[in-house]
PDB file of C-alpha atoms and ligand atoms in Angstrom:
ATOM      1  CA  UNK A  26     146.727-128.238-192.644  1.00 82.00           C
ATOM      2  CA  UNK A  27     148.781-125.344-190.943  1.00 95.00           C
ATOM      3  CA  UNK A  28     148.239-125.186-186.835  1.00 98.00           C
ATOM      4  CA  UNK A  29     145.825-122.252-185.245  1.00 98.00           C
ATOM      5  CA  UNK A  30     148.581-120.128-184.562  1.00 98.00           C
ATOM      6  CA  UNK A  31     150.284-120.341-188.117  1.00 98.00           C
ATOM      7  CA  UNK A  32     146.675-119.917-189.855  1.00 98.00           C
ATOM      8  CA  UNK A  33     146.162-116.590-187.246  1.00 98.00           C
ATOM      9  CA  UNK A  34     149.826-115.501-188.469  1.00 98.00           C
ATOM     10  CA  UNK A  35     149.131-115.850-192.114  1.00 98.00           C
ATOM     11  CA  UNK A  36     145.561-114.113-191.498  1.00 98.00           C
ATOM     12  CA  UNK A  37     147.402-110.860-191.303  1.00 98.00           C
ATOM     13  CA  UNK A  38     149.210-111.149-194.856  1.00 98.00           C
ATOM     14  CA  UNK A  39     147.700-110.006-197.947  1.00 98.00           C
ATOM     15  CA  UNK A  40     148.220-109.818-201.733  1.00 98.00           C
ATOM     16  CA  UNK A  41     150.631-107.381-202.107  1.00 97.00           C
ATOM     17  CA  UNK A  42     153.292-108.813-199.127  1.00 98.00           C
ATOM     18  CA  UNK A  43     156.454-109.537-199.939  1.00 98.00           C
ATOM     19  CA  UNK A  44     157.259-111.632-196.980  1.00 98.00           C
ATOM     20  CA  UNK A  45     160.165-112.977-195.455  1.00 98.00           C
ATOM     21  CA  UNK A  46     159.339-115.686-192.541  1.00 98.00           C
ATOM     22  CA  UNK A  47     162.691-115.223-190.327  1.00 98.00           C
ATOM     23  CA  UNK A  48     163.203-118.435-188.704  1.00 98.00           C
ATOM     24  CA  UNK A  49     161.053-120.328-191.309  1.00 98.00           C
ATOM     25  CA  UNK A  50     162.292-124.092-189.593  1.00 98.00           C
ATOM     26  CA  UNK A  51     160.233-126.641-192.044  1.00 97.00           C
ATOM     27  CA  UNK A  52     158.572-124.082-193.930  1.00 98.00           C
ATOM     28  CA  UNK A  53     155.682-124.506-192.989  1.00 98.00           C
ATOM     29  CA  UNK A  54     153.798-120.542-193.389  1.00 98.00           C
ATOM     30  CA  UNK A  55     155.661-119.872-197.014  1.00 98.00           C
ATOM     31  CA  UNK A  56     154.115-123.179-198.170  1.00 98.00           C
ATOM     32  CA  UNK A  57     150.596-122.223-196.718  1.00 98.00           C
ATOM     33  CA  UNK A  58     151.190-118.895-198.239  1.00 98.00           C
ATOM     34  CA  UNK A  59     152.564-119.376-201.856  1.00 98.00           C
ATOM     35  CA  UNK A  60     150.091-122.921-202.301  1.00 98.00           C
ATOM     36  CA  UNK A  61     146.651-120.691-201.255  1.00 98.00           C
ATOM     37  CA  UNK A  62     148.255-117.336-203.496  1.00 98.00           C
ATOM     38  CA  UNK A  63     147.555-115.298-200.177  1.00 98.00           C
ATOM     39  CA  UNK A  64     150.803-112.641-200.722  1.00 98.00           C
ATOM     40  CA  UNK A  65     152.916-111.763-204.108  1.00 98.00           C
ATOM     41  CA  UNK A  66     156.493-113.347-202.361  1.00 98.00           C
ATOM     42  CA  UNK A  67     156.937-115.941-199.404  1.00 98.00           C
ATOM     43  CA  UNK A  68     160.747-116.875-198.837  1.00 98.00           C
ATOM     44  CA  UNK A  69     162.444-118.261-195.681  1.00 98.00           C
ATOM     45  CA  UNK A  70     165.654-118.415-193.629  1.00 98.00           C
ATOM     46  CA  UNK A  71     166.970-120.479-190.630  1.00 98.00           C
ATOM     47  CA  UNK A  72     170.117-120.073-188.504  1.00 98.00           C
ATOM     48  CA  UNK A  73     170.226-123.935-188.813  1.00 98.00           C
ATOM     49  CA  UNK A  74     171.173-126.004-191.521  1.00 97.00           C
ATOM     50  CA  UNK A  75     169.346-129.183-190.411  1.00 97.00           C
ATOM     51  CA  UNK A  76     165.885-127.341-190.371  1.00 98.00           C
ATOM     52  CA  UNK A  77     167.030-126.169-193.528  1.00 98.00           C
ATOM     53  CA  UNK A  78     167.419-129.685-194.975  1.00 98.00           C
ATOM     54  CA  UNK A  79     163.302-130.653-194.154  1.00 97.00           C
ATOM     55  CA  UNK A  80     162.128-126.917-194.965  1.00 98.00           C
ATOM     56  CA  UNK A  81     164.208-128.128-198.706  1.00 98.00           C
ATOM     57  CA  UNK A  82     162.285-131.589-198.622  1.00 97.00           C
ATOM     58  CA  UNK A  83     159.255-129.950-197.553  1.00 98.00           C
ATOM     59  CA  UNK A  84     158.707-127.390-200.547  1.00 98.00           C
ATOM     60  CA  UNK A  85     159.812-130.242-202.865  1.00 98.00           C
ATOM     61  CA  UNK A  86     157.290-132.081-201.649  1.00 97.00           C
ATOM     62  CA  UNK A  87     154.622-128.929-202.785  1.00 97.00           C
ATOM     63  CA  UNK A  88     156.312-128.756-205.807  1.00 98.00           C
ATOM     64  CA  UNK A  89     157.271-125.118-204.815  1.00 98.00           C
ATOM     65  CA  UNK A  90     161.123-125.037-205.032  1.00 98.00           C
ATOM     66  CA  UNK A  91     161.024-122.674-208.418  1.00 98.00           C
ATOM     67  CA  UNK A  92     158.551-119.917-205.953  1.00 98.00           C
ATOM     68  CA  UNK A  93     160.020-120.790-202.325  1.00 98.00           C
ATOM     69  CA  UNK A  94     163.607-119.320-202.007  1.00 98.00           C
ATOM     70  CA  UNK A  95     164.890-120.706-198.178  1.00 98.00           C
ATOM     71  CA  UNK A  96     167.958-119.263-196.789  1.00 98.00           C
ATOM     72  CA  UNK A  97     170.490-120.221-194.224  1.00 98.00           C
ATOM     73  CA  UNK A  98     171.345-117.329-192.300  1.00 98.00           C
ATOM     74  CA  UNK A  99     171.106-115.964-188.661  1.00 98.00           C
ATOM     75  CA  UNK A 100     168.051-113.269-188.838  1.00 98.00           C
ATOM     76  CA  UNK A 101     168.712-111.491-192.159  1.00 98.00           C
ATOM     77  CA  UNK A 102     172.350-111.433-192.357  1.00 96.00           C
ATOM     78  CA  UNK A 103     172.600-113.107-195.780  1.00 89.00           C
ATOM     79  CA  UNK A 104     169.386-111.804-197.351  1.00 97.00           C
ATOM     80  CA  UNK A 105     168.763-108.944-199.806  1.00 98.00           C
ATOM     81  CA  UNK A 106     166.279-107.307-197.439  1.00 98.00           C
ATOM     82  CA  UNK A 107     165.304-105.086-199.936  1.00 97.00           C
ATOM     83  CA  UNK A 108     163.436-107.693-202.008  1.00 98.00           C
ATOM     84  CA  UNK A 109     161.018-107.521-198.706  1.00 98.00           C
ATOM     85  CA  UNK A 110     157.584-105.503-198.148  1.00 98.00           C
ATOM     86  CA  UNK A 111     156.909-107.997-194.489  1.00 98.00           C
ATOM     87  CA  UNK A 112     159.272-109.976-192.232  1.00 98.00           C
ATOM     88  CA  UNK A 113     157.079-112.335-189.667  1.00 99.00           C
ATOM     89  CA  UNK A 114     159.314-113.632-186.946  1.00 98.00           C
ATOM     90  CA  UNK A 115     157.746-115.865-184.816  1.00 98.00           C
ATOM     91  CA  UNK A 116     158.148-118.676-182.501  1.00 98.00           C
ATOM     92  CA  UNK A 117     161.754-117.415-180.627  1.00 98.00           C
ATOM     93  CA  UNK A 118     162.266-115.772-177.594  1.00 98.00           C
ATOM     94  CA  UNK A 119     162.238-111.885-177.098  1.00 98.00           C
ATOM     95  CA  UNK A 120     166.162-111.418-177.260  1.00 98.00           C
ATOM     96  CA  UNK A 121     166.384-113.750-180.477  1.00 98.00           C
ATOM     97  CA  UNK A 122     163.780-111.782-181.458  1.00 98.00           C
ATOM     98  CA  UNK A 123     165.881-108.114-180.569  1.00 98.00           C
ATOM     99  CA  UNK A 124     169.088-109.404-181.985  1.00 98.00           C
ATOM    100  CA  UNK A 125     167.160-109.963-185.593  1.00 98.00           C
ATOM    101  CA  UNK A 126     165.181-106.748-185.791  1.00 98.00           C
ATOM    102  CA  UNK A 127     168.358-104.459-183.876  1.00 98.00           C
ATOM    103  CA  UNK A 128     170.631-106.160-187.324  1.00 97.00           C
ATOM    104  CA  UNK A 129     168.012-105.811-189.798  1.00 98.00           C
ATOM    105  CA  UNK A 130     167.828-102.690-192.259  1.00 97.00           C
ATOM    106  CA  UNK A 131     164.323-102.202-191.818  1.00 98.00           C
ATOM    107  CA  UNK A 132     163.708 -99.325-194.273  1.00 97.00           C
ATOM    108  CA  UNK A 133     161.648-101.295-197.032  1.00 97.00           C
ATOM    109  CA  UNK A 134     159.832-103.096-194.292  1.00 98.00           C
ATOM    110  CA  UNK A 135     156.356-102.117-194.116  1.00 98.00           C
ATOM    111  CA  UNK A 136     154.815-105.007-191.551  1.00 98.00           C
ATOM    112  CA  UNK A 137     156.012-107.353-189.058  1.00 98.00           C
ATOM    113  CA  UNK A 138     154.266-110.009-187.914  1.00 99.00           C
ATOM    114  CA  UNK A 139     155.732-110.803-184.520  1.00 98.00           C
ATOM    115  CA  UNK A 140     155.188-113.854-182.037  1.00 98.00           C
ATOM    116  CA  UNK A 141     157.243-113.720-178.851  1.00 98.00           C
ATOM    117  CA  UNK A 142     157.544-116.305-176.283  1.00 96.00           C
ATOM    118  CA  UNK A 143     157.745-113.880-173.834  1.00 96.00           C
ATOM    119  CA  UNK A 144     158.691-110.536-172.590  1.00 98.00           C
ATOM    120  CA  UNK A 145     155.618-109.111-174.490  1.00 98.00           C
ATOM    121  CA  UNK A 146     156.191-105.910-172.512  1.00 97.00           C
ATOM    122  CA  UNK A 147     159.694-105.257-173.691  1.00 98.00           C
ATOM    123  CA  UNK A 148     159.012-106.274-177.350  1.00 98.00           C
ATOM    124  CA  UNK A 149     155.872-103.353-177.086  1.00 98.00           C
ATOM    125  CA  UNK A 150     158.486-100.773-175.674  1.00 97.00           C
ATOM    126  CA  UNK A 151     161.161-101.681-178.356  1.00 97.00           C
ATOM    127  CA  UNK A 152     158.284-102.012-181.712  1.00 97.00           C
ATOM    128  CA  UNK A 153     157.813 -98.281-180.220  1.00 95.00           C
ATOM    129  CA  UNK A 154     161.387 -97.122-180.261  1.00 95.00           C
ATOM    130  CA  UNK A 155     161.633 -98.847-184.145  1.00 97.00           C
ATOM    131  CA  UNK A 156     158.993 -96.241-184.985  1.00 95.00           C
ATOM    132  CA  UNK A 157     156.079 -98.818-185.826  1.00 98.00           C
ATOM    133  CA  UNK A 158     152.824 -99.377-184.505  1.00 97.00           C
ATOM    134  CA  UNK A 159     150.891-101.827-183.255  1.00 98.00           C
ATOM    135  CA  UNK A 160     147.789-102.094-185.140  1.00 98.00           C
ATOM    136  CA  UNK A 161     146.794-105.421-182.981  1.00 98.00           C
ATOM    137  CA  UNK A 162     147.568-107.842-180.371  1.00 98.00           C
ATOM    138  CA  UNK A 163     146.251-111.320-181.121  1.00 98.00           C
ATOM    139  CA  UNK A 164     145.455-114.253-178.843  1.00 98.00           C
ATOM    140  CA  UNK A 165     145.307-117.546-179.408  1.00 98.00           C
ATOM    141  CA  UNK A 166     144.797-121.018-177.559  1.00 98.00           C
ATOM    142  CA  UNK A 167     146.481-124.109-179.584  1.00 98.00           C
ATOM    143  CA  UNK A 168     147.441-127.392-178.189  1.00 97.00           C
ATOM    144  CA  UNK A 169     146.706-125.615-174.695  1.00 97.00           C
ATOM    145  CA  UNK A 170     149.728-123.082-174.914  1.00 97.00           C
ATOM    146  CA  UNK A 171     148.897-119.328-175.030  1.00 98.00           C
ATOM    147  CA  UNK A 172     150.141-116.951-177.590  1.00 98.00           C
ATOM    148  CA  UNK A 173     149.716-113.261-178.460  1.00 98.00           C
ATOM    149  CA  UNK A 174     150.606-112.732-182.336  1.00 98.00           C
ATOM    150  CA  UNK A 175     151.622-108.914-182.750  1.00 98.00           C
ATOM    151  CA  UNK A 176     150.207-107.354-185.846  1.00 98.00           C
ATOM    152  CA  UNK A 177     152.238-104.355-186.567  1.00 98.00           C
ATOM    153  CA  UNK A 178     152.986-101.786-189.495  1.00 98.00           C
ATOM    154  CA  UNK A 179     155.007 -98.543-189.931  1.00 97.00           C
ATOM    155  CA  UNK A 180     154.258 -95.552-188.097  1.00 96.00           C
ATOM    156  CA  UNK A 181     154.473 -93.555-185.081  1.00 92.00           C
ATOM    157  CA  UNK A 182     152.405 -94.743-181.852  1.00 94.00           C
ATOM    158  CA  UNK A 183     151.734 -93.218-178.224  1.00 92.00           C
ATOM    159  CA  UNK A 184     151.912 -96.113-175.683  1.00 94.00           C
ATOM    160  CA  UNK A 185     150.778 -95.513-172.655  1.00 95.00           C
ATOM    161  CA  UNK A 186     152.015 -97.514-169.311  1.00 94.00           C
ATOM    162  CA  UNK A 187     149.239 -99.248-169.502  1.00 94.00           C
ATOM    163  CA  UNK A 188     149.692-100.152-172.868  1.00 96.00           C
ATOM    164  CA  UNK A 189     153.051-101.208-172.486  1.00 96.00           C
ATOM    165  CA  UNK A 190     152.588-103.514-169.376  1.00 95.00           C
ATOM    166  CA  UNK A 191     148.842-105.240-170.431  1.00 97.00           C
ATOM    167  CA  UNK A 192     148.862-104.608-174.122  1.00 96.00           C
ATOM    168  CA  UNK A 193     146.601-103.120-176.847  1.00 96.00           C
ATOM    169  CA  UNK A 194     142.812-103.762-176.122  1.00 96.00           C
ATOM    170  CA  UNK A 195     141.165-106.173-178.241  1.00 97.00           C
ATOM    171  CA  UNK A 196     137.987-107.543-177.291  1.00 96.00           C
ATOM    172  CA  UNK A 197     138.661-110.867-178.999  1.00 96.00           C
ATOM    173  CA  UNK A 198     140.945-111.456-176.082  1.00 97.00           C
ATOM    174  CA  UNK A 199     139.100-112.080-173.381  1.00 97.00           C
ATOM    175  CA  UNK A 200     139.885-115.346-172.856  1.00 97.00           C
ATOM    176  CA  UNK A 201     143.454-114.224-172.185  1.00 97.00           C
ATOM    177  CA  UNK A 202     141.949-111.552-169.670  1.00 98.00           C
ATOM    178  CA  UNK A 203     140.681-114.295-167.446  1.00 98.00           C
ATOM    179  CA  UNK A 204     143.711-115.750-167.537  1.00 98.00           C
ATOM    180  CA  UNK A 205     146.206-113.040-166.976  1.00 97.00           C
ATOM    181  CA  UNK A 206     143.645-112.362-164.333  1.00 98.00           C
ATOM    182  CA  UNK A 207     143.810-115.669-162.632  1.00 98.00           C
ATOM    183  CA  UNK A 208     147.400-116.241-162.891  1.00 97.00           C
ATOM    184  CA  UNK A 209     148.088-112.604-161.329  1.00 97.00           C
ATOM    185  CA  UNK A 210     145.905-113.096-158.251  1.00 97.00           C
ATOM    186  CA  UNK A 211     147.898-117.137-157.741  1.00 97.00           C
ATOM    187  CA  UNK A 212     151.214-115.095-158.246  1.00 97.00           C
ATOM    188  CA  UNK A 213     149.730-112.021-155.682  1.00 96.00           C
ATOM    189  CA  UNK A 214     149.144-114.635-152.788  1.00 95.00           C
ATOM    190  CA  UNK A 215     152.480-115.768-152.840  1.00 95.00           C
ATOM    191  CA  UNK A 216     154.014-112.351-152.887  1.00 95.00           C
ATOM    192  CA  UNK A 217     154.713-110.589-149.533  1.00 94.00           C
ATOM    193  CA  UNK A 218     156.995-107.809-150.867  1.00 96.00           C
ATOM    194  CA  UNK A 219     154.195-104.617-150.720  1.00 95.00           C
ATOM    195  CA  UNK A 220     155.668-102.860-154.011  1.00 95.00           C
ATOM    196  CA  UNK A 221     155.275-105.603-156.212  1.00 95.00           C
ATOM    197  CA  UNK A 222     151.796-106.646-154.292  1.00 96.00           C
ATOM    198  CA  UNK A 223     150.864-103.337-155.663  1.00 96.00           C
ATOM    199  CA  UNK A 224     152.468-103.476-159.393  1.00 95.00           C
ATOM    200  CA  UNK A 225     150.331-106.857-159.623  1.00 97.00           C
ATOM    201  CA  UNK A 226     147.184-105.578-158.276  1.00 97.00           C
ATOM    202  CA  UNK A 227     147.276-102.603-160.907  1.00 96.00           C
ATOM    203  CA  UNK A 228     147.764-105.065-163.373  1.00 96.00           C
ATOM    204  CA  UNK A 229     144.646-107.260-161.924  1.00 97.00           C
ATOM    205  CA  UNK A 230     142.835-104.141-162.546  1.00 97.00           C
ATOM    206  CA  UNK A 231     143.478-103.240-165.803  1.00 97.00           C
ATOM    207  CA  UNK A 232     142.635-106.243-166.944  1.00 97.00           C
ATOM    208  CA  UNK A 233     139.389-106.306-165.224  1.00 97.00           C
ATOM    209  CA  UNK A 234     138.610-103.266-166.949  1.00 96.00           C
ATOM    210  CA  UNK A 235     139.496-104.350-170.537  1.00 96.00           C
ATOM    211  CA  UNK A 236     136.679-107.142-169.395  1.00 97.00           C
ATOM    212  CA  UNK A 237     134.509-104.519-168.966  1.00 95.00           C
ATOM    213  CA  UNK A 238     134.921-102.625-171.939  1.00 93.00           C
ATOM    214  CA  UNK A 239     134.239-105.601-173.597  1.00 88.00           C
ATOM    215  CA  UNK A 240     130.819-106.371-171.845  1.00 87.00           C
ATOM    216  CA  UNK A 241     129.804-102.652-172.302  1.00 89.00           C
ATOM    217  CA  UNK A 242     130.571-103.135-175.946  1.00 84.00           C
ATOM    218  CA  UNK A 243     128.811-106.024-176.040  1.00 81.00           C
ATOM    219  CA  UNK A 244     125.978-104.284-175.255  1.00 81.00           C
ATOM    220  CA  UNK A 245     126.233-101.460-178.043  1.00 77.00           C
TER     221      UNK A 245
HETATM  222  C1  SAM B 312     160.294-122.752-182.639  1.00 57.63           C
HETATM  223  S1  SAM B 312     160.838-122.497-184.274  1.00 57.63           S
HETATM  224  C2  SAM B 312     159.522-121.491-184.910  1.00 57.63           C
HETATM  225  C3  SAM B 312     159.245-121.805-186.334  1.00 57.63           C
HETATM  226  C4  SAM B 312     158.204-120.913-187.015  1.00 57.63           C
HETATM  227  N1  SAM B 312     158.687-119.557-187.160  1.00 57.63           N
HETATM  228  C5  SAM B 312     156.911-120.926-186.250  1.00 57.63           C
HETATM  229  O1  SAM B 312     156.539-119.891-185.687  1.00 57.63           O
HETATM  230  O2  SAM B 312     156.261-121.983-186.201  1.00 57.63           O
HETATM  231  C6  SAM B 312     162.153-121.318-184.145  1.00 57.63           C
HETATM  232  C7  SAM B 312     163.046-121.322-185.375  1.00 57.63           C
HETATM  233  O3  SAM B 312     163.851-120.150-185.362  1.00 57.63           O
HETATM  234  C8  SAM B 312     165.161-120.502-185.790  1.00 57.63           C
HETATM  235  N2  SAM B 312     166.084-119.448-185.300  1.00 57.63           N
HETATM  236  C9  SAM B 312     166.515-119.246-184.030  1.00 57.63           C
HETATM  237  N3  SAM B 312     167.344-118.176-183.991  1.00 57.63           N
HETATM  238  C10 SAM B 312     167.422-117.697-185.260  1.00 57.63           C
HETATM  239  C11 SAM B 312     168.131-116.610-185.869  1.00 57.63           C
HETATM  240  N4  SAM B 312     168.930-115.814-185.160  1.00 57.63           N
HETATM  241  N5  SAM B 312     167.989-116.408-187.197  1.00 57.63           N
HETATM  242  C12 SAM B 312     167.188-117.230-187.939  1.00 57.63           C
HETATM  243  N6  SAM B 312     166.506-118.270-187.420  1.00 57.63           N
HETATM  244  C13 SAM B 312     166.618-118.503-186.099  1.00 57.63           C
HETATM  245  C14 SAM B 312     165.381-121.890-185.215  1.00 57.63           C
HETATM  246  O4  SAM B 312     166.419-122.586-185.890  1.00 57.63           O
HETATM  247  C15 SAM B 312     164.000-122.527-185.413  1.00 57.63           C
HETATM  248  O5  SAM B 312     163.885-123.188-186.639  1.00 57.63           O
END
C-alpha cells in the first residue's frame, strides 16, 4: 500500500514512461510502479546514502533489484538522463526543486511530475520559462497535509497572472478553494498594509470564482 499522494503521483504515469523518481528516499513509487507494470522503466536516485541503504533493502525485499536501478546522486548529476522519457520530483522544497531541473539536460524529457512544498507560484513561472506546460494541477488531502501534484508535459503555454498566482483551474479542487479561501481572509484581518490588503483580496476573488465555475459546471 502506497499513501494518497504517491498513488495520485503514479496516476499520471503510463506504459510507455521511462521514469526517473529524483529523490526516490525508500523507493517507495518505482516499487509501486515496476510491481503493478504501470510504465516500461522506474529507476531512482537520492542525494543521501542512508536513504539509499533502505530504498536497496526495500526493492530486495520485492524481489526487484534485477528491474529497479537506484542511484546516489544529487538531482541527476550521475545519471544517463538520456535513458529517461519522465522525471517525477516530489516531496522537496521549490529551490531543491530549481537546483535539479536548472542542472538537468532536459531534452529527452517528455513529463514531469512535480510536487512542491511550496512556492507553487514560482515553480508555475519557472515550468513556463523551461518551455513545458501544465496540463494539470492536482490536490490532495493525506494525513491532513495539503498538496498540489503538478502534471506537466512538453510544450509551450500562455499563463496568465492569474494563472501564475492561483493556479490552473480544476474543478476537482475545490476543496483546496475553500481553503485557500479561508486561510486568505485569517491572513487579510491581520494585514494593515493597504497594497497587500488588496493583492490578498484579488486572490480571495479568484478563487471564489473558480468555485463558481465549478457550480455552473455542475449544472451543465
Ligand atoms: C521528503 S523525501 C520525498 C520522497 C519521495 N520523493 C516522496 O515524494 O515521497 C525527499 C527526498 O529527496 C532527497 N533529496 C533532497 N535533495 C536532493 C537532491 N538534490 N537530489 C536528489 N535527492 C534529493 C532527500 O534525501 C529525500 O530522500
Amino acid at each position: 500500500m502506497i499513501s494518497k499522494r504517491l498513488n495520485l503521483i503514479a496516476s499520471f504515469l503510463s506504459k510507455n514512461d521511462k521514469v526517473l523518481d529524483v529523490g526516490t528516499d525508500h523507493a517507495l513509487l518505482p516499487i509501486y510502479l515496476i510491481k503493478n507494470n504501470l510504465v516500461s522503466r522506474a529507476d531512482g536516485s537520492d542525494i543521501s546514502d542512508k536513504v539509499l541503504l533502505h530504498a536497496r533493502s526495500n526493492v530486495e525485499k520485492y524481489n526487484l533489484s534485477e528491474k529497479i536501478n537506484l542511484y546516489l546522486s544529487d538531482g541527476t548529476k550521475n545519471i544517463n538522463i538520456k535513458e529517461y522519457n519522465t522525471l517525477v520530483i516530489c516531496g522537496m522544497g521549490f529551490h531543491t526543486i530549481k537546483h535539479i531541473l536548472d542542472e538537468t539536460n532536459l531534452d529527452n524529457i517528455e513529463k514531469l511530475i512535480i510536487q512542491t512544498n511550496n512556492h507553487y507560484s514560482d515553480l508555475r513561472s519557472l515550468i513556463n520559462k523551461l518551455n513545458y506546460q501544465i496540463a494539470s494541477e492536482n490536490y490532495i488531502c493525506d494525513a491532513n497535509k495539503d498538496y498540489l501534484i503538478f502534471n506537466i508535459v512538453k510544450g509551450y503555454q500562455d499563463l496568465t497572472d492569474t494563472d501564475i498566482i492561483c493556479g490552473l483551474y480544476n474543478k476537482n479542487n475545490v476543496e483546496y478553494y475553500n481553503k485557500q479561501i479561508v486561510k486568505l481572509e485569517k491572513l487579510l484581518s491581520k494585514v494593515n498594509i493597504k497594497e497587500k490588503k488588496e493583492l490578498i483580496i484579488n486572490k480571495i476573488n479568484i478563487y471564489k470564482e473558480y468555485l463558481i465555475k465549478e457550480k455552473t459546471e455542475e449544472k451543465k
